[in-house]
Short mmCIF file of C-alpha atoms and ligand atoms in Angstrom, two decimals:
data_model
loop_
_atom_site.label_atom_id
_atom_site.label_comp_id
_atom_site.label_asym_id
_atom_site.label_seq_id
_atom_site.Cartn_x
_atom_site.Cartn_y
_atom_site.Cartn_z
CA UNK A 10 57.08 -139.22 -26.69
CA UNK A 11 59.38 -141.80 -25.22
CA UNK A 12 62.37 -142.90 -27.43
CA UNK A 13 61.16 -146.44 -27.25
CA UNK A 14 57.92 -145.62 -28.87
CA UNK A 15 59.63 -144.52 -32.19
CA UNK A 16 59.48 -146.53 -35.35
CA UNK A 17 62.53 -147.72 -37.09
CA UNK A 18 62.36 -144.99 -39.76
CA UNK A 19 61.94 -142.30 -36.90
CA UNK A 20 64.63 -143.85 -34.69
CA UNK A 21 66.91 -143.76 -37.73
CA UNK A 22 66.67 -140.02 -38.36
CA UNK A 23 67.03 -139.27 -34.66
CA UNK A 24 70.06 -141.50 -34.30
CA UNK A 25 71.76 -140.11 -37.44
CA UNK A 26 71.07 -136.64 -36.56
CA UNK A 27 72.42 -137.21 -33.09
CA UNK A 28 69.25 -136.11 -31.34
CA UNK A 29 69.79 -139.28 -29.06
CA UNK A 30 72.26 -142.02 -28.93
CA UNK A 31 71.62 -145.69 -29.43
CA UNK A 32 72.73 -146.12 -25.78
CA UNK A 33 69.81 -143.91 -24.74
CA UNK A 34 67.42 -145.48 -27.05
CA UNK A 35 68.38 -148.95 -25.96
CA UNK A 36 68.20 -148.11 -22.16
CA UNK A 37 64.71 -146.63 -22.91
CA UNK A 38 63.69 -150.21 -24.32
CA UNK A 39 65.44 -152.05 -21.52
CA UNK A 40 63.64 -149.71 -18.71
CA UNK A 41 60.41 -150.48 -20.31
CA UNK A 42 60.96 -154.27 -20.57
CA UNK A 43 61.67 -154.40 -16.86
CA UNK A 44 58.66 -151.94 -16.00
CA UNK A 45 56.33 -154.39 -17.99
CA UNK A 46 57.69 -157.71 -16.79
CA UNK A 47 54.29 -158.61 -15.74
CA UNK A 48 53.23 -158.81 -19.49
CA UNK A 49 55.91 -161.68 -19.76
CA UNK A 50 56.80 -160.99 -23.17
CA UNK A 51 60.51 -162.14 -22.68
CA UNK A 52 61.98 -165.37 -21.74
CA UNK A 53 65.59 -164.02 -21.71
CA UNK A 54 66.48 -160.26 -21.41
CA UNK A 55 69.96 -159.61 -22.98
CA UNK A 56 70.77 -156.26 -21.31
CA UNK A 57 74.49 -156.94 -21.02
CA UNK A 58 74.76 -157.75 -24.76
CA UNK A 59 72.48 -154.81 -25.63
CA UNK A 60 74.51 -152.24 -23.80
CA UNK A 61 77.66 -153.34 -25.61
CA UNK A 62 76.07 -153.41 -29.05
CA UNK A 63 74.64 -149.97 -28.37
CA UNK A 64 78.06 -148.48 -27.75
CA UNK A 65 79.41 -150.15 -30.79
CA UNK A 66 76.47 -148.81 -32.86
CA UNK A 67 77.02 -145.20 -31.68
CA UNK A 68 80.63 -145.38 -32.88
CA UNK A 69 79.47 -146.50 -36.06
CA UNK A 70 76.91 -143.77 -36.40
CA UNK A 71 79.48 -141.20 -35.42
CA UNK A 72 81.80 -142.50 -38.24
CA UNK A 73 78.92 -142.30 -40.72
CA UNK A 74 79.00 -146.00 -41.31
CA UNK A 75 75.35 -146.78 -40.26
CA UNK A 76 72.98 -148.91 -42.14
CA UNK A 77 69.08 -148.97 -41.80
CA UNK A 78 69.13 -150.84 -38.60
CA UNK A 79 72.26 -149.71 -36.91
CA UNK A 80 71.59 -148.89 -33.09
CA UNK A 81 67.87 -149.95 -33.20
CA UNK A 82 66.76 -152.24 -30.27
CA UNK A 83 64.88 -155.32 -31.44
CA UNK A 84 63.79 -158.78 -30.05
CA UNK A 85 63.84 -162.27 -31.36
CA UNK A 86 61.27 -165.18 -30.94
CA UNK A 87 62.86 -167.75 -28.91
CA UNK A 88 62.70 -170.45 -31.66
CA UNK A 89 65.21 -168.59 -33.53
CA UNK A 90 68.85 -169.26 -32.87
CA UNK A 91 71.00 -166.39 -31.44
CA UNK A 92 74.71 -166.97 -31.04
CA UNK A 93 75.83 -167.48 -27.40
CA UNK A 94 72.42 -166.36 -26.23
CA UNK A 95 69.97 -168.85 -24.69
CA UNK A 96 67.32 -169.95 -27.08
CA UNK A 97 64.78 -172.13 -25.41
CA UNK A 98 61.93 -172.39 -27.80
CA UNK A 99 59.84 -171.60 -24.46
CA UNK A 100 60.29 -175.38 -23.78
CA UNK A 101 61.93 -176.75 -20.65
CA UNK A 102 63.62 -179.40 -22.77
CA UNK A 103 66.05 -176.65 -24.04
CA UNK A 104 66.05 -174.63 -20.91
CA UNK A 105 69.85 -174.01 -21.15
CA UNK A 106 70.49 -174.33 -24.80
CA UNK A 107 72.90 -171.63 -25.93
CA UNK A 108 73.32 -172.07 -29.74
CA UNK A 109 76.93 -172.01 -31.05
CA UNK A 110 75.60 -170.38 -34.34
CA UNK A 111 73.18 -167.79 -35.51
CA UNK A 112 70.21 -167.82 -37.84
CA UNK A 113 71.06 -166.17 -41.16
CA UNK A 114 68.18 -163.57 -40.73
CA UNK A 115 69.48 -162.47 -37.31
CA UNK A 116 73.09 -162.46 -38.59
CA UNK A 117 72.09 -160.04 -41.48
CA UNK A 118 70.23 -157.66 -38.90
CA UNK A 119 73.09 -157.81 -36.33
CA UNK A 120 75.72 -157.26 -39.08
CA UNK A 121 73.86 -153.90 -39.60
CA UNK A 122 74.39 -153.04 -35.94
CA UNK A 123 70.80 -153.56 -34.49
CA UNK A 124 70.79 -154.12 -30.93
CA UNK A 125 69.27 -157.48 -29.44
CA UNK A 126 67.46 -156.71 -26.21
CA UNK A 127 65.95 -160.32 -25.68
CA UNK A 128 64.42 -163.32 -26.78
CA UNK A 129 60.62 -163.41 -26.59
CA UNK A 130 58.16 -165.87 -25.12
CA UNK A 131 56.09 -168.04 -27.48
CA UNK A 132 54.04 -171.12 -27.51
CA UNK A 133 56.76 -173.78 -27.18
CA UNK A 134 58.23 -174.69 -30.46
CA UNK A 135 55.69 -172.42 -32.17
CA UNK A 136 52.66 -174.54 -31.34
CA UNK A 137 49.61 -172.71 -30.52
CA UNK A 138 47.51 -169.64 -31.04
CA UNK A 139 47.48 -167.96 -27.67
CA UNK A 140 50.80 -168.13 -25.94
CA UNK A 141 49.13 -170.47 -23.49
CA UNK A 142 51.56 -173.44 -24.57
CA UNK A 143 54.69 -171.76 -23.34
CA UNK A 144 56.55 -173.43 -20.45
CA UNK A 145 57.58 -169.92 -19.21
CA UNK A 146 53.93 -168.68 -18.55
CA UNK A 147 51.45 -167.06 -20.87
CA UNK A 148 52.09 -163.51 -22.28
CA UNK A 149 49.33 -160.93 -21.48
CA UNK A 150 47.70 -158.59 -24.21
CA UNK A 151 48.71 -154.98 -23.35
CA UNK A 152 45.30 -153.86 -24.54
CA UNK A 153 43.56 -155.90 -21.91
CA UNK A 154 45.60 -158.06 -19.65
CA UNK A 155 42.84 -160.50 -19.12
CA UNK A 156 43.09 -161.56 -22.74
CA UNK A 157 45.76 -163.57 -24.57
CA UNK A 158 48.44 -162.01 -26.75
CA UNK A 159 47.81 -164.58 -29.38
CA UNK A 160 50.13 -167.08 -30.63
CA UNK A 161 52.61 -168.46 -31.23
CA UNK A 162 54.74 -165.30 -31.36
CA UNK A 163 52.80 -163.52 -28.32
CA UNK A 164 55.90 -162.24 -26.84
CA UNK A 165 57.28 -160.71 -30.02
CA UNK A 166 54.02 -158.93 -30.89
CA UNK A 167 53.57 -157.77 -27.24
CA UNK A 168 57.18 -156.65 -27.32
CA UNK A 169 56.39 -154.29 -30.23
CA UNK A 170 52.97 -153.19 -29.26
CA UNK A 171 53.93 -152.30 -25.72
CA UNK A 172 57.22 -150.41 -27.11
CA UNK A 173 59.70 -152.67 -25.29
CA UNK A 174 61.48 -153.40 -28.60
CA UNK A 175 61.21 -151.20 -31.86
CA UNK A 176 60.86 -154.32 -34.03
CA UNK A 177 60.90 -158.21 -33.62
CA UNK A 178 61.78 -161.18 -35.78
CA UNK A 179 59.58 -164.14 -35.49
CA UNK A 180 58.60 -167.36 -37.37
CA UNK A 181 55.17 -168.14 -38.91
CA UNK A 182 54.30 -171.87 -39.84
CA UNK A 183 50.62 -171.30 -39.87
CA UNK A 184 49.78 -167.79 -38.50
CA UNK A 185 52.25 -167.19 -35.66
CA UNK A 186 53.42 -163.73 -36.90
CA UNK A 187 49.97 -162.49 -38.23
CA UNK A 188 47.54 -163.68 -35.72
CA UNK A 189 49.37 -162.11 -32.52
CA UNK A 190 50.24 -159.13 -34.51
CA UNK A 191 46.42 -158.67 -35.15
CA UNK A 192 45.69 -159.21 -31.51
CA UNK A 193 48.12 -156.68 -30.44
CA UNK A 194 47.51 -153.88 -32.98
CA UNK A 195 50.77 -154.15 -34.85
CA UNK A 196 51.91 -154.95 -38.41
CA UNK A 197 53.26 -158.64 -39.03
CA UNK A 198 54.49 -160.05 -42.32
CA UNK A 199 54.86 -163.69 -43.55
CA UNK A 200 56.80 -163.69 -46.82
CA UNK A 201 56.47 -166.42 -49.55
CA UNK A 202 57.99 -169.58 -48.57
CA UNK A 203 61.54 -169.52 -49.59
CA UNK A 204 61.84 -165.67 -49.67
CA UNK A 205 63.89 -165.68 -46.32
CA UNK A 206 66.33 -168.14 -45.19
CA UNK A 207 65.09 -170.62 -42.47
CA UNK A 208 68.87 -171.51 -41.34
CA UNK A 209 68.99 -171.41 -37.67
CA UNK A 210 65.15 -171.42 -37.00
CA UNK A 211 64.23 -174.33 -35.00
CA UNK A 212 62.01 -176.42 -37.43
CA UNK A 213 58.25 -177.02 -36.66
CA UNK A 214 57.09 -178.15 -40.22
CA UNK A 215 59.92 -177.60 -42.56
CA UNK A 216 57.67 -177.07 -45.67
CA UNK A 217 55.66 -174.38 -43.99
CA UNK A 218 58.03 -172.43 -41.74
CA UNK A 219 58.99 -168.93 -42.74
CA UNK A 220 60.72 -166.24 -40.64
CA UNK A 221 59.43 -162.57 -40.85
CA UNK A 222 59.07 -159.21 -39.13
CA UNK A 223 56.75 -157.79 -36.60
CA UNK A 224 56.93 -153.89 -36.44
CA UNK A 225 54.79 -150.73 -35.77
CA UNK A 226 54.32 -149.79 -39.49
CA UNK A 227 54.27 -151.32 -43.00
CA UNK A 228 57.35 -148.98 -43.92
CA UNK A 229 59.19 -150.55 -41.19
CA UNK A 230 58.17 -154.16 -42.39
CA UNK A 231 59.65 -153.02 -45.95
CA UNK A 232 62.90 -151.92 -44.41
CA UNK A 233 63.27 -155.08 -42.60
CA UNK A 234 62.43 -157.30 -45.60
CA UNK A 235 65.11 -155.50 -47.52
CA UNK A 236 67.72 -156.50 -45.00
CA UNK A 237 66.63 -160.07 -44.44
CA UNK A 238 65.27 -161.47 -47.60
CA UNK A 239 67.34 -163.34 -50.22
CA UNK A 240 69.00 -166.59 -51.00
CA UNK A 241 71.12 -168.38 -48.51
CA UNK A 242 73.62 -171.20 -49.36
CA UNK A 243 72.73 -172.66 -46.03
CA UNK A 244 69.06 -173.08 -46.94
CA UNK A 245 68.52 -174.85 -50.12
CA UNK A 246 64.67 -174.02 -50.08
CA UNK A 247 65.59 -170.24 -50.21
CA UNK A 248 64.95 -168.70 -53.56
CA UNK A 249 67.57 -167.08 -55.78
CA UNK A 250 65.23 -164.35 -57.05
CA UNK A 251 66.60 -160.89 -56.74
CA UNK A 252 65.19 -158.89 -53.63
CA UNK A 253 63.30 -155.76 -54.70
CA UNK A 254 63.92 -152.44 -53.08
CA UNK A 255 60.86 -152.69 -50.96
CA UNK A 256 61.10 -149.55 -49.05
CA UNK A 257 61.82 -147.39 -52.27
CA UNK A 258 58.60 -148.63 -53.97
CA UNK A 259 56.19 -148.48 -51.27
CA UNK A 260 54.59 -145.35 -52.34
CA UNK A 261 53.57 -146.74 -55.79
CA UNK A 262 49.90 -146.05 -56.47
CA UNK A 263 47.58 -148.97 -56.01
CA UNK A 264 44.80 -147.17 -58.18
CA UNK A 265 43.30 -149.60 -60.56
CA UNK A 266 44.42 -152.58 -58.53
CA UNK A 267 41.86 -155.41 -58.33
CA UNK A 268 41.06 -156.64 -54.75
CA UNK A 269 39.51 -160.06 -54.33
CA UNK A 270 37.11 -160.66 -51.33
CA UNK A 271 36.54 -164.41 -50.92
CA UNK A 272 33.04 -164.90 -49.93
CA UNK A 273 33.59 -168.19 -47.93
CA UNK A 274 35.85 -166.03 -45.59
CA UNK A 275 33.43 -163.36 -44.98
CA UNK A 276 30.40 -165.59 -44.61
CA UNK A 277 32.09 -168.03 -42.16
CA UNK A 278 29.99 -169.18 -39.41
CA UNK A 279 31.28 -168.10 -36.07
CA UNK A 280 33.05 -164.87 -37.30
CA UNK A 281 32.49 -162.17 -34.70
CA UNK A 282 30.09 -159.48 -36.03
CA UNK A 283 32.26 -156.51 -34.88
CA UNK A 284 35.21 -158.02 -36.53
CA UNK A 285 33.33 -158.54 -39.68
CA UNK A 286 31.99 -154.87 -39.68
CA UNK A 287 35.38 -153.35 -39.12
CA UNK A 288 36.89 -155.50 -41.90
CA UNK A 289 33.86 -154.54 -44.45
CA UNK A 290 34.37 -150.95 -43.67
CA UNK A 291 38.23 -151.18 -44.41
CA UNK A 292 37.39 -153.02 -47.61
CA UNK A 293 34.95 -150.51 -48.81
CA UNK A 294 37.40 -147.64 -47.99
CA UNK A 295 39.84 -149.39 -50.45
CA UNK A 296 37.65 -148.02 -53.19
CA UNK A 297 38.60 -144.60 -52.21
CA UNK A 298 42.19 -145.49 -53.22
CA UNK A 299 40.96 -146.28 -56.66
CA UNK A 300 40.95 -150.15 -56.11
CA UNK A 301 38.34 -152.25 -57.55
CA UNK A 302 36.54 -154.85 -55.27
CA UNK A 303 35.72 -158.05 -56.72
CA UNK A 304 33.96 -161.01 -54.93
CA UNK A 305 35.71 -164.27 -55.45
CA UNK A 306 35.36 -167.71 -54.40
CA UNK A 307 37.88 -169.97 -52.81
CA UNK A 308 35.90 -172.98 -51.98
CA UNK A 309 38.98 -175.34 -51.30
CA UNK A 310 40.38 -173.20 -48.48
CA UNK A 311 38.03 -174.80 -45.97
CA UNK A 312 40.43 -177.76 -46.26
CA UNK A 313 43.40 -175.80 -45.20
CA UNK A 314 42.99 -176.30 -41.66
CA UNK A 315 42.75 -180.14 -41.92
CA UNK A 316 45.62 -180.27 -44.45
CA UNK A 317 47.81 -177.82 -42.28
CA UNK A 318 47.36 -179.88 -39.12
CA UNK A 319 48.27 -183.37 -40.82
CA UNK A 320 51.33 -181.78 -42.60
CA UNK A 321 52.46 -179.89 -39.55
CA UNK A 322 52.15 -182.70 -37.09
CA UNK A 323 53.72 -185.22 -39.52
CA UNK A 324 56.74 -182.88 -40.09
CA UNK A 325 56.85 -182.11 -36.47
CA UNK A 326 57.17 -185.76 -35.36
CA UNK A 327 60.20 -186.13 -37.58
CA UNK A 328 61.68 -182.79 -36.74
CA UNK A 329 61.39 -182.95 -32.92
CA UNK A 330 62.55 -186.64 -32.89
CA UNK A 331 66.06 -185.19 -32.57
CA UNK A 332 65.55 -183.42 -29.17
CA UNK A 333 66.74 -186.08 -26.73
CA UNK A 334 66.87 -183.92 -23.62
CA UNK A 335 70.48 -185.20 -22.89
CA UNK A 336 72.28 -181.94 -22.86
CA UNK A 337 70.23 -178.75 -22.67
CA UNK A 338 67.29 -178.91 -20.42
CA UNK A 339 65.44 -181.04 -18.07
CA UNK A 340 66.68 -184.53 -17.77
CA UNK A 341 64.71 -186.96 -15.88
CA UNK A 342 66.21 -190.39 -14.61
CA UNK A 343 65.10 -193.68 -15.93
CA UNK A 344 65.87 -197.32 -15.78
CA UNK A 345 67.47 -197.48 -19.32
CA UNK A 346 68.58 -194.96 -21.96
CA UNK A 347 65.27 -195.24 -23.77
CA UNK A 348 63.52 -194.64 -20.43
CA UNK A 349 65.65 -191.48 -19.81
CA UNK A 350 64.52 -190.23 -23.18
CA UNK A 351 60.89 -191.12 -22.72
CA UNK A 352 60.86 -189.45 -19.06
CA UNK A 353 62.68 -186.47 -20.24
CA UNK A 354 60.56 -185.74 -23.35
CA UNK A 355 57.43 -186.40 -21.28
CA UNK A 356 58.42 -183.57 -18.88
CA UNK A 357 60.36 -181.29 -21.28
CA UNK A 358 57.70 -180.76 -23.91
CA UNK A 359 54.29 -179.26 -23.16
CA UNK A 360 50.99 -181.30 -23.74
CA UNK A 361 50.43 -179.52 -27.11
CA UNK A 362 53.80 -180.47 -28.55
CA UNK A 363 53.32 -184.16 -27.33
CA UNK A 364 49.95 -184.09 -29.15
CA UNK A 365 51.36 -183.16 -32.41
CA UNK A 366 54.13 -185.57 -32.29
CA UNK A 367 51.68 -188.31 -31.64
CA UNK A 368 49.26 -187.39 -34.34
CA UNK A 369 52.23 -187.02 -36.98
CA UNK A 370 53.75 -190.34 -35.92
CA UNK A 371 50.36 -191.93 -36.51
CA UNK A 372 49.64 -190.08 -39.94
CA UNK A 373 53.22 -191.09 -41.20
CA UNK A 374 52.90 -194.76 -40.05
CA UNK A 375 52.68 -197.60 -42.33
CA UNK A 376 49.32 -198.04 -43.67
CA UNK A 377 48.22 -194.65 -42.94
CA UNK A 378 50.85 -192.47 -44.80
CA UNK A 379 48.70 -192.65 -48.01
CA UNK A 380 45.49 -191.97 -46.23
CA UNK A 381 46.88 -188.97 -44.24
CA UNK A 382 49.95 -187.33 -45.23
CA UNK A 383 50.03 -188.18 -48.96
CA UNK A 384 46.37 -187.08 -49.24
CA UNK A 385 46.91 -183.85 -47.34
CA UNK A 386 49.93 -183.00 -49.66
CA UNK A 387 47.67 -183.58 -52.67
CA UNK A 388 44.81 -181.40 -51.31
CA UNK A 389 47.60 -178.68 -50.46
CA UNK A 390 48.48 -178.69 -54.17
CA UNK A 391 44.90 -178.18 -55.19
CA UNK A 392 44.64 -175.20 -52.62
CA UNK A 393 47.75 -173.65 -54.12
CA UNK A 394 46.44 -174.05 -57.61
CA UNK A 395 43.11 -172.28 -56.37
CA UNK A 396 45.12 -169.34 -55.18
CA UNK A 397 47.09 -169.37 -58.52
CA UNK A 398 43.80 -169.15 -60.34
CA UNK A 399 42.37 -166.54 -58.34
CA UNK A 400 45.19 -164.28 -58.82
CA UNK A 401 44.80 -164.53 -62.50
CA UNK A 402 41.85 -162.20 -61.83
CA UNK A 403 42.74 -160.15 -58.86
CA UNK A 404 46.14 -158.42 -57.62
CA UNK A 405 45.52 -159.14 -54.12
CA UNK A 406 43.09 -160.83 -51.74
CA UNK A 407 41.86 -159.24 -48.38
CA UNK A 408 40.49 -161.23 -45.36
CA UNK A 409 40.28 -160.62 -41.64
CA UNK A 410 43.43 -162.00 -39.95
CA UNK A 411 41.48 -163.70 -37.11
CA UNK A 412 37.67 -164.39 -37.04
CA UNK A 413 37.59 -162.58 -33.51
CA UNK A 414 39.72 -160.40 -31.37
CA UNK A 415 42.04 -161.53 -28.45
CA UNK A 416 40.09 -163.95 -26.30
CA UNK A 417 40.28 -164.79 -22.55
CA UNK A 418 42.76 -166.93 -20.93
CA UNK A 419 41.76 -170.55 -20.50
CA UNK A 420 38.74 -170.27 -22.85
CA UNK A 421 40.12 -172.50 -25.61
CA UNK A 422 42.71 -174.64 -23.80
CA UNK A 423 40.31 -177.55 -22.99
CA UNK A 424 38.86 -177.45 -26.54
CA UNK A 425 41.69 -178.28 -29.00
CA UNK A 426 39.53 -178.03 -32.09
CA UNK A 427 38.30 -174.43 -31.10
CA UNK A 428 41.95 -173.49 -30.61
CA UNK A 429 42.80 -174.96 -34.17
CA UNK A 430 39.93 -173.23 -35.73
CA UNK A 431 41.41 -169.83 -34.63
CA UNK A 432 43.89 -170.36 -37.71
CA UNK A 433 41.18 -170.48 -40.15
CA UNK A 434 42.14 -167.35 -41.92
CA UNK A 435 46.01 -167.50 -41.57
CA UNK A 436 46.41 -171.19 -42.46
CA UNK A 437 45.50 -170.97 -46.22
CA UNK A 438 48.45 -168.70 -47.22
CA UNK A 439 50.92 -170.93 -45.17
CA UNK A 440 49.69 -174.08 -47.07
CA UNK A 441 49.89 -172.18 -50.31
CA UNK A 442 53.36 -170.64 -49.55
CA UNK A 443 52.13 -167.17 -50.41
CA UNK A 444 52.91 -163.72 -48.82
CA UNK A 445 50.43 -162.42 -46.19
CA UNK A 446 50.61 -159.20 -44.23
CA UNK A 447 48.47 -158.17 -41.18
CA UNK A 448 47.84 -154.60 -40.45
CA UNK A 449 45.62 -152.97 -37.83
CA UNK A 450 42.21 -152.37 -39.12
CA UNK A 451 40.55 -150.77 -35.99
CA UNK A 452 39.40 -151.62 -32.62
CA UNK A 453 36.26 -153.13 -31.16
CA UNK A 454 34.09 -151.23 -28.80
CA UNK A 455 35.94 -152.76 -25.91
CA UNK A 456 39.14 -151.40 -27.35
CA UNK A 457 40.73 -154.63 -28.78
CA UNK A 458 42.60 -154.59 -32.02
CA UNK A 459 41.28 -156.18 -35.27
CA UNK A 460 43.75 -157.19 -38.02
CA UNK A 461 43.22 -157.00 -41.86
CA UNK A 462 45.19 -159.57 -43.97
CA UNK A 463 46.29 -158.86 -47.36
CA UNK A 464 47.48 -161.90 -49.44
CA UNK A 465 49.31 -161.76 -52.84
CA UNK A 466 50.72 -164.24 -55.31
CA UNK A 467 53.96 -166.13 -54.51
CA UNK A 468 56.98 -163.77 -54.36
CA UNK A 469 54.81 -160.67 -54.86
CA UNK A 470 55.77 -159.36 -51.53
CA UNK A 471 56.37 -155.81 -53.09
CA UNK A 472 52.68 -155.61 -54.03
CA UNK A 473 51.35 -156.81 -50.66
CA UNK A 474 53.45 -154.34 -48.91
CA UNK A 475 52.51 -151.39 -51.31
CA UNK A 476 48.75 -152.09 -50.58
CA UNK A 477 49.34 -152.37 -46.96
CA UNK A 478 51.22 -149.11 -47.08
CA UNK A 479 48.58 -147.36 -48.86
CA UNK A 480 45.75 -148.53 -46.73
CA UNK A 481 47.80 -147.77 -43.53
CA UNK A 482 48.76 -144.33 -44.70
CA UNK A 483 45.26 -143.24 -46.07
CA UNK A 484 43.19 -144.44 -43.10
N1 LIG B 8 48.32 -171.84 -34.49
C1 LIG B 8 49.33 -172.43 -35.41
C2 LIG B 8 49.80 -173.76 -34.76
O1 LIG B 8 49.51 -174.01 -33.74
C3 LIG B 8 50.60 -171.50 -35.47
C4 LIG B 8 52.00 -171.98 -35.69
C5 LIG B 8 53.01 -171.17 -36.24
O2 LIG B 8 52.64 -170.44 -37.13
N2 LIG B 8 54.20 -171.29 -35.59
O3 LIG B 8 50.21 -174.54 -35.51
#
């Protein structure tokens, strides 16, 4: 087995017992990144930084001062600020932006001595579900290069699935961690809103954005959550609740747990038959773990997509208003200052970002605010309450992560609604602010991965990870 194919837990053992060094492990990652540049997972490869960090990590390991992540190569989605390392959000408007500060979650990871190998490609500013909205080209699916990687964190998912990095840190506003993880056969976790600090994440929709890990196993996800979760004085929406020892408690038995299956999800029109079958088999196999399967109904979640796209666009139009194109990327001449802004934003943002800004500006405008934004927020509360109510009867809820596996390039780019509808199973948890984990559930006949999604009550990350771990370990 190549070193870059190890999990965090395996690499930790090898590093601590000196079977190999961080320098060797990092080199294996970097070599593979260059070997598979054709997949286009990275916007920026930080080989110089990585080599220095790996040497420092090896010294820490020798002095027996290592933490869980010391010496482990990782990648970061390009919407997350990394100090002194170019962070473009995959948009030309930030083509040469080098942040003078670092996102809190990345700071925590690097403090442990993890090694940054690069910044991953994504849909620009996190807008998309196929990675086709990146201004640095789409990311290919390693299982079938004619298919999309999923989005928006396609580069992060591919970097882990193709063993270019041992784990990745990404952002999920409405599915961007879970859906590409499902398409690429890796584990991806969206924690509850507020569990992790958002400081240093370029905001898309501030009331929905969360940052979370993509890794090869649930055990690795738990290890990462232990490092990154917790309150941050720089993000007033981060919660002060104590962070459980996720990895220590993973093995807790799930026997007797009640698993809710929302009938509206499995009966959805347009769900791919093979996907439905794979998920149904996985659900049935939960019985072997002593879990009780209960059919539930979540009728309001059909409004999750319309609510999501109104809230996201509205908050987007406000958040992205600050990007003026004066300092950090394409700047196009104009006849006046306003004209320079307009021309530069026209060229520096891709179509999808401009579409969201326009929809959001409209939804927030005088006379429409009540009809769109306020109404969406009210329905959002009802969706959250519906989940709260459901969780009084069940411990977790299982659904497919995506209604279909990875699709061909270009098939949804001209049909915006079809692209938005790919989020049907991932947007409800986002709107409700609850934790959601995607784990590999199997593969279609043509070899494409299918993801199973596990939802839990707000701040019940521990339970969601325990269920994911049991399913992963047993099957
Ligand atoms: N598909 C979602 C969107 O385009 C994903 C966004 C995200 O989670 N960053 O809005």
